[in-house]
Amino acid sequence: MRKIVFVLLSFCLVLNTFGRQREITVLQWNIWQEGTMVEGGFDAIVDEVARLKPDFVTFSEVRNYNNTRFCDRITDALKDRYNETYYSFKSDDTGLLSRYPIKDSTTVFPLNNDHGSIYRLVSSIEGQEFAVYTSHLDYLTDAYYNVRGYHGSTWQEIPIPTSVAEVLTFNDASLRDDAIRSFIKVAKKDVAEGMIVFLGGDFNEPSHLDWIRETKDLYDHHGLIIPWTVTLELDNAGFVDAYRAVYPDVIKYPGFTFPSDNELKDVNKLTWAPKADERDRIDYIFYSPHPLLKIKEAKLFGPTKSIVRSQRVEETSSDKFITPLGVWPTDHKGLLVKFSLKIK
């Protein structure tokens, strides 16, 4: 009898030591003007969120057309059609959904003349607080197009720059770096208070982890190795790029999110640099390291084809995809990341 009691006590001790685990999923999705660019786009957004059931969704390109509140329309449709409960609040340009009640919401970087925005919510899962941020950064002075021979604000053909300094000078004239510094300032306070921080968004800027020596002669990088500002600032501030944490091999797992193919649209509606290979990873989920959080997997969400020099091209990388149910409502691929949360 004593042996049985000892075994049971030991088992309870092990359970207490390792704790219960639960899965947390975050979806980043640029929905291309609320899905209005594709017939059936809004319904497709609802259907896909209901299928994937992410805990948090970070939307890019929320417009609140016709004086309606897009996130309210989404949460209402999810409840009416699928009996799925999500919470949200009014925002412009970006949007947030949460499966858990929202304790606080704030504007971190307000929208001004379509130069990007960042919003934040605070929620709680099993007693652990989360601060979730959604971002859609400035789309102008988009210097990765300059490298491909297109001006990053007018998208007219231009001579290809030959120096990294020239590229970064143009790049940093945008408000992308201003927005991400606003995020870092607020998010560091969340981290200091013990919250787990997620940041999802379309940054309209590549990653310094992708434009490296191994890729300088690929994807029309034209020999340039570029320490792109936004992701480098996040890296230096201690935030982790979820996709690269799972897939550090840039060659096997490029993770391109734009431009995605969309079979319902003409190719000329999907490309901004028609003579170039403009593929890049510009949609991200970042997170703050936390002793209770462990990243499990990351998958691209969308069609397996991309646009290269005005052609629909099947990706041959090792990237893992969640393919659409049917209608694909956007010109981006989304990103779904799964984490494991240790319950206190």
GROMACS .gro file of C-alpha atoms in nm:
model
  344
    1MET     CA    1   0.000   0.000   0.000
    2ARG     CA    2   0.281   0.237   0.089
    3LYS     CA    3   0.441   0.174  -0.248
    4ILE     CA    4   0.117   0.266  -0.428
    5VAL     CA    5   0.085   0.588  -0.228
    6PHE     CA    6   0.449   0.671  -0.300
    7VAL     CA    7   0.400   0.611  -0.674
    8LEU     CA    8   0.087   0.827  -0.678
    9LEU     CA    9   0.261   1.107  -0.490
   10SER     CA   10   0.558   1.086  -0.726
   11PHE     CA   11   0.322   1.101  -1.027
   12CYS     CA   12   0.149   1.408  -0.883
   13LEU     CA   13   0.487   1.568  -0.824
   14VAL     CA   14   0.587   1.506  -1.186
   15LEU     CA   15   0.258   1.656  -1.309
   16ASN     CA   16   0.310   1.958  -1.086
   17THR     CA   17   0.670   1.998  -1.207
   18PHE     CA   18   0.592   1.987  -1.578
   19GLY     CA   19   0.245   2.144  -1.554
   20ARG     CA   20  -0.041   2.116  -1.797
   21GLN     CA   21   0.014   2.229  -2.153
   22ARG     CA   22  -0.230   2.387  -2.393
   23GLU     CA   23  -0.198   2.502  -2.752
   24ILE     CA   24  -0.218   2.868  -2.855
   25THR     CA   25  -0.251   2.964  -3.223
   26VAL     CA   26  -0.199   3.302  -3.386
   27LEU     CA   27  -0.305   3.386  -3.742
   28GLN     CA   28  -0.161   3.680  -3.938
   29TRP     CA   29  -0.361   3.762  -4.251
   30ASN     CA   30  -0.357   4.051  -4.496
   31ILE     CA   31  -0.713   4.031  -4.630
   32TRP     CA   32  -0.674   4.269  -4.929
   33GLN     CA   33  -0.917   4.552  -4.860
   34GLU     CA   34  -1.143   4.340  -4.639
   35GLY     CA   35  -1.173   4.073  -4.907
   36THR     CA   36  -1.355   4.313  -5.140
   37MET     CA   37  -1.110   4.260  -5.427
   38VAL     CA   38  -1.238   3.905  -5.485
   39GLU     CA   39  -1.600   3.794  -5.528
   40GLY     CA   40  -1.702   3.605  -5.216
   41GLY     CA   41  -1.400   3.737  -5.026
   42PHE     CA   42  -1.577   3.831  -4.703
   43ASP     CA   43  -1.747   3.493  -4.676
   44ALA     CA   44  -1.414   3.321  -4.742
   45ILE     CA   45  -1.252   3.511  -4.455
   46VAL     CA   46  -1.530   3.399  -4.220
   47ASP     CA   47  -1.512   3.039  -4.341
   48GLU     CA   48  -1.134   3.017  -4.300
   49VAL     CA   49  -1.129   3.169  -3.950
   50ALA     CA   50  -1.402   2.923  -3.848
   51ARG     CA   51  -1.200   2.635  -3.993
   52LEU     CA   52  -0.865   2.728  -3.837
   53LYS     CA   53  -1.009   2.848  -3.504
   54PRO     CA   54  -0.705   3.060  -3.412
   55ASP     CA   55  -0.692   3.200  -3.060
   56PHE     CA   56  -0.584   3.539  -3.195
   57VAL     CA   57  -0.612   3.691  -3.543
   58THR     CA   58  -0.414   3.990  -3.665
   59PHE     CA   59  -0.570   4.138  -3.980
   60SER     CA   60  -0.411   4.382  -4.224
   61GLU     CA   61  -0.613   4.607  -4.458
   62VAL     CA   62  -0.924   4.665  -4.250
   63ARG     CA   63  -1.106   4.962  -4.410
   64ASN     CA   64  -1.451   4.979  -4.244
   65TYR     CA   65  -1.610   5.050  -4.579
   66ASN     CA   66  -1.952   5.220  -4.599
   67ASN     CA   67  -1.930   5.328  -4.234
   68THR     CA   68  -1.945   4.969  -4.113
   69ARG     CA   69  -1.718   4.811  -3.852
   70PHE     CA   70  -1.544   4.523  -4.027
   71CYS     CA   71  -1.439   4.332  -3.715
   72ASP     CA   72  -1.795   4.351  -3.579
   73ARG     CA   73  -1.923   4.209  -3.909
   74ILE     CA   74  -1.670   3.926  -3.886
   75THR     CA   75  -1.748   3.838  -3.522
   76ASP     CA   76  -2.123   3.852  -3.593
   77ALA     CA   77  -2.086   3.624  -3.897
   78LEU     CA   78  -1.871   3.377  -3.704
   79LYS     CA   79  -2.136   3.358  -3.432
   80ASP     CA   80  -2.434   3.339  -3.668
   81ARG     CA   81  -2.291   3.085  -3.912
   82TYR     CA   82  -2.065   2.871  -3.696
   83ASN     CA   83  -2.154   2.952  -3.334
   84GLU     CA   84  -1.792   3.062  -3.283
   85THR     CA   85  -1.744   3.342  -3.030
   86TYR     CA   86  -1.474   3.601  -3.093
   87TYR     CA   87  -1.414   3.942  -2.937
   88SER     CA   88  -1.288   4.255  -3.107
   89PHE     CA   89  -1.303   4.636  -3.110
   90LYS     CA   90  -1.312   4.913  -3.368
   91SER     CA   91  -0.984   4.980  -3.547
   92ASP     CA   92  -0.872   5.125  -3.879
   93ASP     CA   93  -0.629   4.964  -4.126
   94THR     CA   94  -0.557   4.672  -3.895
   95GLY     CA   95  -0.783   4.450  -3.687
   96LEU     CA   96  -0.772   4.205  -3.398
   97LEU     CA   97  -0.985   3.906  -3.303
   98SER     CA   98  -0.958   3.716  -2.975
   99ARG     CA   99  -1.131   3.398  -2.858
  100TYR     CA  100  -1.106   3.539  -2.505
  101PRO     CA  101  -1.265   3.850  -2.354
  102ILE     CA  102  -1.062   4.166  -2.414
  103LYS     CA  103  -0.952   4.339  -2.094
  104ASP     CA  104  -0.797   4.642  -2.263
  105SER     CA  105  -0.746   4.786  -2.613
  106THR     CA  106  -0.523   5.071  -2.722
  107THR     CA  107  -0.401   5.251  -3.031
  108VAL     CA  108  -0.022   5.227  -3.042
  109PHE     CA  109   0.045   5.391  -3.380
  110PRO     CA  110  -0.260   5.568  -3.526
  111LEU     CA  111  -0.341   5.561  -3.894
  112ASN     CA  112  -0.248   5.885  -4.071
  113ASN     CA  113  -0.276   5.924  -4.451
  114ASP     CA  114  -0.243   5.548  -4.501
  115HIS     CA  115   0.107   5.530  -4.350
  116GLY     CA  116   0.030   5.228  -4.136
  117SER     CA  117  -0.110   5.150  -3.793
  118ILE     CA  118  -0.061   4.937  -3.482
  119TYR     CA  119  -0.328   4.835  -3.228
  120ARG     CA  120  -0.306   4.632  -2.909
  121LEU     CA  121  -0.537   4.417  -2.699
  122VAL     CA  122  -0.487   4.254  -2.361
  123SER     CA  123  -0.651   3.922  -2.283
  124SER     CA  124  -0.597   3.631  -2.047
  125ILE     CA  125  -0.573   3.254  -2.094
  126GLU     CA  126  -0.566   3.029  -1.786
  127GLY     CA  127  -0.451   3.321  -1.574
  128GLN     CA  128  -0.167   3.423  -1.808
  129GLU     CA  129  -0.202   3.767  -1.964
  130PHE     CA  130  -0.130   3.824  -2.333
  131ALA     CA  131  -0.072   4.151  -2.513
  132VAL     CA  132  -0.148   4.098  -2.882
  133TYR     CA  133  -0.054   4.361  -3.139
  134THR     CA  134  -0.164   4.394  -3.500
  135SER     CA  135   0.036   4.599  -3.749
  136HIS     CA  136   0.017   4.710  -4.109
  137LEU     CA  137   0.323   4.922  -4.178
  138ASP     CA  138   0.373   5.202  -4.429
  139TYR     CA  139   0.358   5.075  -4.788
  140LEU     CA  140   0.544   5.373  -4.937
  141THR     CA  141   0.922   5.416  -4.992
  142ASP     CA  142   0.919   5.040  -5.019
  143ALA     CA  143   1.287   4.988  -5.093
  144TYR     CA  144   1.286   4.617  -5.171
  145TYR     CA  145   1.118   4.717  -5.495
  146ASN     CA  146   1.404   4.958  -5.572
  147VAL     CA  147   1.641   4.662  -5.559
  148ARG     CA  148   1.421   4.492  -5.822
  149GLY     CA  149   1.436   4.797  -6.049
  150TYR     CA  150   1.106   4.960  -5.949
  151HIS     CA  151   1.057   5.278  -5.747
  152GLY     CA  152   0.910   5.187  -5.408
  153SER     CA  153   0.650   5.465  -5.410
  154THR     CA  154   0.556   5.500  -5.777
  155TRP     CA  155   0.645   5.148  -5.898
  156GLN     CA  156   0.788   5.294  -6.218
  157GLU     CA  157   1.101   5.126  -6.357
  158ILE     CA  158   1.428   5.278  -6.231
  159PRO     CA  159   1.800   5.190  -6.234
  160ILE     CA  160   1.886   4.925  -5.975
  161PRO     CA  161   2.070   5.073  -5.673
  162THR     CA  162   2.423   4.947  -5.620
  163SER     CA  163   2.479   5.016  -5.250
  164VAL     CA  164   2.311   4.907  -4.929
  165ALA     CA  165   2.338   5.262  -4.796
  166GLU     CA  166   2.131   5.394  -5.086
  167VAL     CA  167   1.864   5.129  -5.030
  168LEU     CA  168   1.839   5.189  -4.655
  169THR     CA  169   1.831   5.568  -4.690
  170PHE     CA  170   1.527   5.536  -4.914
  171ASN     CA  171   1.375   5.262  -4.697
  172ASP     CA  172   1.401   5.457  -4.374
  173ALA     CA  173   1.225   5.761  -4.519
  174SER     CA  174   0.906   5.559  -4.458
  175LEU     CA  175   0.717   5.551  -4.129
  176ARG     CA  176   0.773   5.177  -4.081
  177ASP     CA  177   1.062   5.228  -3.841
  178ASP     CA  178   0.869   5.496  -3.649
  179ALA     CA  179   0.577   5.260  -3.604
  180ILE     CA  180   0.788   4.967  -3.486
  181ARG     CA  181   0.971   5.185  -3.234
  182SER     CA  182   0.631   5.284  -3.093
  183PHE     CA  183   0.549   4.914  -3.061
  184ILE     CA  184   0.879   4.831  -2.890
  185LYS     CA  185   0.834   5.112  -2.636
  186VAL     CA  186   0.489   4.988  -2.529
  187ALA     CA  187   0.557   4.615  -2.563
  188LYS     CA  188   0.865   4.629  -2.339
  189LYS     CA  189   0.638   4.748  -2.058
  190ASP     CA  190   0.407   4.451  -2.122
  191VAL     CA  191   0.702   4.212  -2.107
  192ALA     CA  192   0.823   4.372  -1.784
  193GLU     CA  193   0.478   4.310  -1.633
  194GLY     CA  194   0.501   3.940  -1.717
  195MET     CA  195   0.272   3.939  -2.021
  196ILE     CA  196   0.336   3.725  -2.328
  197VAL     CA  197   0.353   3.951  -2.633
  198PHE     CA  198   0.252   3.860  -2.988
  199LEU     CA  199   0.295   4.093  -3.286
  200GLY     CA  200   0.144   4.002  -3.621
  201GLY     CA  201   0.149   4.211  -3.932
  202ASP     CA  202   0.220   4.294  -4.291
  203PHE     CA  203   0.540   4.496  -4.249
  204ASN     CA  204   0.581   4.587  -4.618
  205GLU     CA  205   0.951   4.522  -4.558
  206PRO     CA  206   1.166   4.207  -4.584
  207SER     CA  207   1.371   4.051  -4.306
  208HIS     CA  208   1.740   4.098  -4.234
  209LEU     CA  209   1.741   3.722  -4.173
  210ASP     CA  210   1.640   3.657  -4.535
  211TRP     CA  211   1.864   3.898  -4.730
  212ILE     CA  212   2.191   3.730  -4.639
  213ARG     CA  213   2.503   3.597  -4.812
  214GLU     CA  214   2.326   3.276  -4.916
  215THR     CA  215   2.047   3.464  -5.095
  216LYS     CA  216   2.232   3.761  -5.241
  217ASP     CA  217   2.218   3.617  -5.592
  218LEU     CA  218   1.864   3.480  -5.564
  219TYR     CA  219   1.517   3.631  -5.609
  220ASP     CA  220   1.657   3.942  -5.783
  221HIS     CA  221   1.848   4.060  -5.474
  222HIS     CA  222   2.121   4.169  -5.721
  223GLY     CA  223   2.410   4.080  -5.492
  224LEU     CA  224   2.293   4.290  -5.197
  225ILE     CA  225   2.301   4.179  -4.833
  226ILE     CA  226   2.064   4.415  -4.650
  227PRO     CA  227   2.004   4.454  -4.274
  228TRP     CA  228   1.640   4.559  -4.312
  229THR     CA  229   1.547   4.805  -4.039
  230VAL     CA  230   1.217   4.686  -3.890
  231THR     CA  231   1.304   4.321  -3.827
  232LEU     CA  232   1.654   4.414  -3.707
  233GLU     CA  233   1.507   4.658  -3.453
  234LEU     CA  234   1.271   4.389  -3.326
  235ASP     CA  235   1.555   4.137  -3.308
  236ASN     CA  236   1.773   4.381  -3.115
  237ALA     CA  237   1.483   4.448  -2.875
  238GLY     CA  238   1.456   4.076  -2.795
  239PHE     CA  239   1.151   3.981  -3.002
  240VAL     CA  240   1.160   3.654  -3.197
  241ASP     CA  241   1.060   3.601  -3.561
  242ALA     CA  242   0.838   3.294  -3.527
  243TYR     CA  243   0.885   3.163  -3.879
  244ARG     CA  244   1.264   3.184  -3.866
  245ALA     CA  245   1.265   3.032  -3.516
  246VAL     CA  246   1.102   2.721  -3.663
  247TYR     CA  247   1.278   2.733  -4.002
  248PRO     CA  248   1.623   2.894  -3.980
  249ASP     CA  249   1.723   2.749  -4.320
  250VAL     CA  250   1.643   3.040  -4.554
  251ILE     CA  251   1.713   2.841  -4.871
  252LYS     CA  252   1.485   2.546  -4.794
  253TYR     CA  253   1.219   2.757  -4.624
  254PRO     CA  254   1.206   3.104  -4.783
  255GLY     CA  255   0.852   3.154  -4.651
  256PHE     CA  256   0.740   3.394  -4.924
  257THR     CA  257   0.409   3.562  -4.840
  258PHE     CA  258   0.386   3.811  -5.129
  259PRO     CA  259   0.287   3.821  -5.407
  260SER     CA  260   0.061   3.520  -5.371
  261ASP     CA  261  -0.119   3.374  -5.667
  262ASN     CA  262  -0.494   3.412  -5.673
  263GLU     CA  263  -0.662   3.215  -5.949
  264LEU     CA  264  -0.963   3.450  -5.948
  265LYS     CA  265  -0.753   3.755  -6.046
  266ASP     CA  266  -0.554   3.845  -6.356
  267VAL     CA  267  -0.181   3.828  -6.297
  268ASN     CA  268  -0.141   4.201  -6.368
  269LYS     CA  269  -0.357   4.268  -6.060
  270LEU     CA  270  -0.118   4.063  -5.844
  271THR     CA  271   0.223   4.205  -5.936
  272TRP     CA  272   0.387   4.539  -5.862
  273ALA     CA  273   0.715   4.457  -6.037
  274PRO     CA  274   0.604   4.268  -6.349
  275LYS     CA  275   0.953   4.202  -6.490
  276ALA     CA  276   1.109   4.093  -6.160
  277ASP     CA  277   1.110   3.811  -5.910
  278GLU     CA  278   0.956   4.018  -5.631
  279ARG     CA  279   0.881   3.734  -5.391
  280ASP     CA  280   0.953   3.816  -5.029
  281ARG     CA  281   0.851   3.734  -4.677
  282ILE     CA  282   0.681   4.051  -4.556
  283ASP     CA  283   0.408   3.906  -4.328
  284TYR     CA  284   0.523   3.804  -3.982
  285ILE     CA  285   0.440   3.690  -3.633
  286PHE     CA  286   0.688   3.795  -3.364
  287TYR     CA  287   0.672   3.699  -2.997
  288SER     CA  288   0.847   3.771  -2.670
  289PRO     CA  289   1.039   3.480  -2.513
  290HIS     CA  290   0.865   3.363  -2.196
  291PRO     CA  291   0.932   3.066  -1.965
  292LEU     CA  292   0.573   2.941  -2.009
  293LEU     CA  293   0.573   2.965  -2.388
  294LYS     CA  294   0.726   2.732  -2.646
  295ILE     CA  295   0.688   2.759  -3.023
  296LYS     CA  296   0.567   2.438  -3.188
  297GLU     CA  297   0.509   2.495  -3.560
  298ALA     CA  298   0.456   2.756  -3.830
  299LYS     CA  299   0.277   2.717  -4.162
  300LEU     CA  300   0.203   2.940  -4.456
  301PHE     CA  301  -0.167   2.979  -4.521
  302GLY     CA  302  -0.275   3.017  -4.882
  303PRO     CA  303  -0.212   2.896  -5.236
  304THR     CA  304   0.111   2.710  -5.310
  305LYS     CA  305   0.169   2.927  -5.617
  306SER     CA  306   0.332   3.271  -5.627
  307ILE     CA  307   0.380   3.535  -5.897
  308VAL     CA  308   0.725   3.555  -6.059
  309ARG     CA  309   0.787   3.785  -6.355
  310SER     CA  310   0.414   3.797  -6.427
  311GLN     CA  311   0.384   3.417  -6.426
  312ARG     CA  312   0.201   3.187  -6.186
  313VAL     CA  313   0.473   2.966  -6.038
  314GLU     CA  314   0.436   2.663  -5.810
  315GLU     CA  315   0.665   2.694  -5.508
  316THR     CA  316   0.919   2.409  -5.484
  317SER     CA  317   1.052   2.494  -5.139
  318SER     CA  318   1.006   2.285  -4.825
  319ASP     CA  319   0.764   2.542  -4.678
  320LYS     CA  320   0.456   2.383  -4.525
  321PHE     CA  321   0.118   2.512  -4.647
  322ILE     CA  322  -0.239   2.518  -4.526
  323THR     CA  323  -0.423   2.549  -4.855
  324PRO     CA  324  -0.755   2.735  -4.889
  325LEU     CA  325  -1.096   2.575  -4.862
  326GLY     CA  326  -1.205   2.738  -5.188
  327VAL     CA  327  -1.210   3.110  -5.267
  328TRP     CA  328  -0.882   3.280  -5.171
  329PRO     CA  329  -0.970   3.640  -5.081
  330THR     CA  330  -0.629   3.807  -5.102
  331ASP     CA  331  -0.297   3.862  -5.281
  332HIS     CA  332  -0.093   3.765  -4.972
  333LYS     CA  333  -0.033   3.435  -4.801
  334GLY     CA  334  -0.117   3.425  -4.433
  335LEU     CA  335   0.081   3.273  -4.149
  336LEU     CA  336  -0.044   3.040  -3.875
  337VAL     CA  337   0.184   2.977  -3.577
  338LYS     CA  338   0.121   2.730  -3.294
  339PHE     CA  339   0.264   2.767  -2.945
  340SER     CA  340   0.251   2.553  -2.635
  341LEU     CA  341   0.156   2.732  -2.312
  342LYS     CA  342   0.246   2.581  -1.978
  343ILE     CA  343  -0.038   2.635  -1.736
  344LYS     CA  344   0.072   2.773  -1.401
   0.00000   0.00000   0.00000
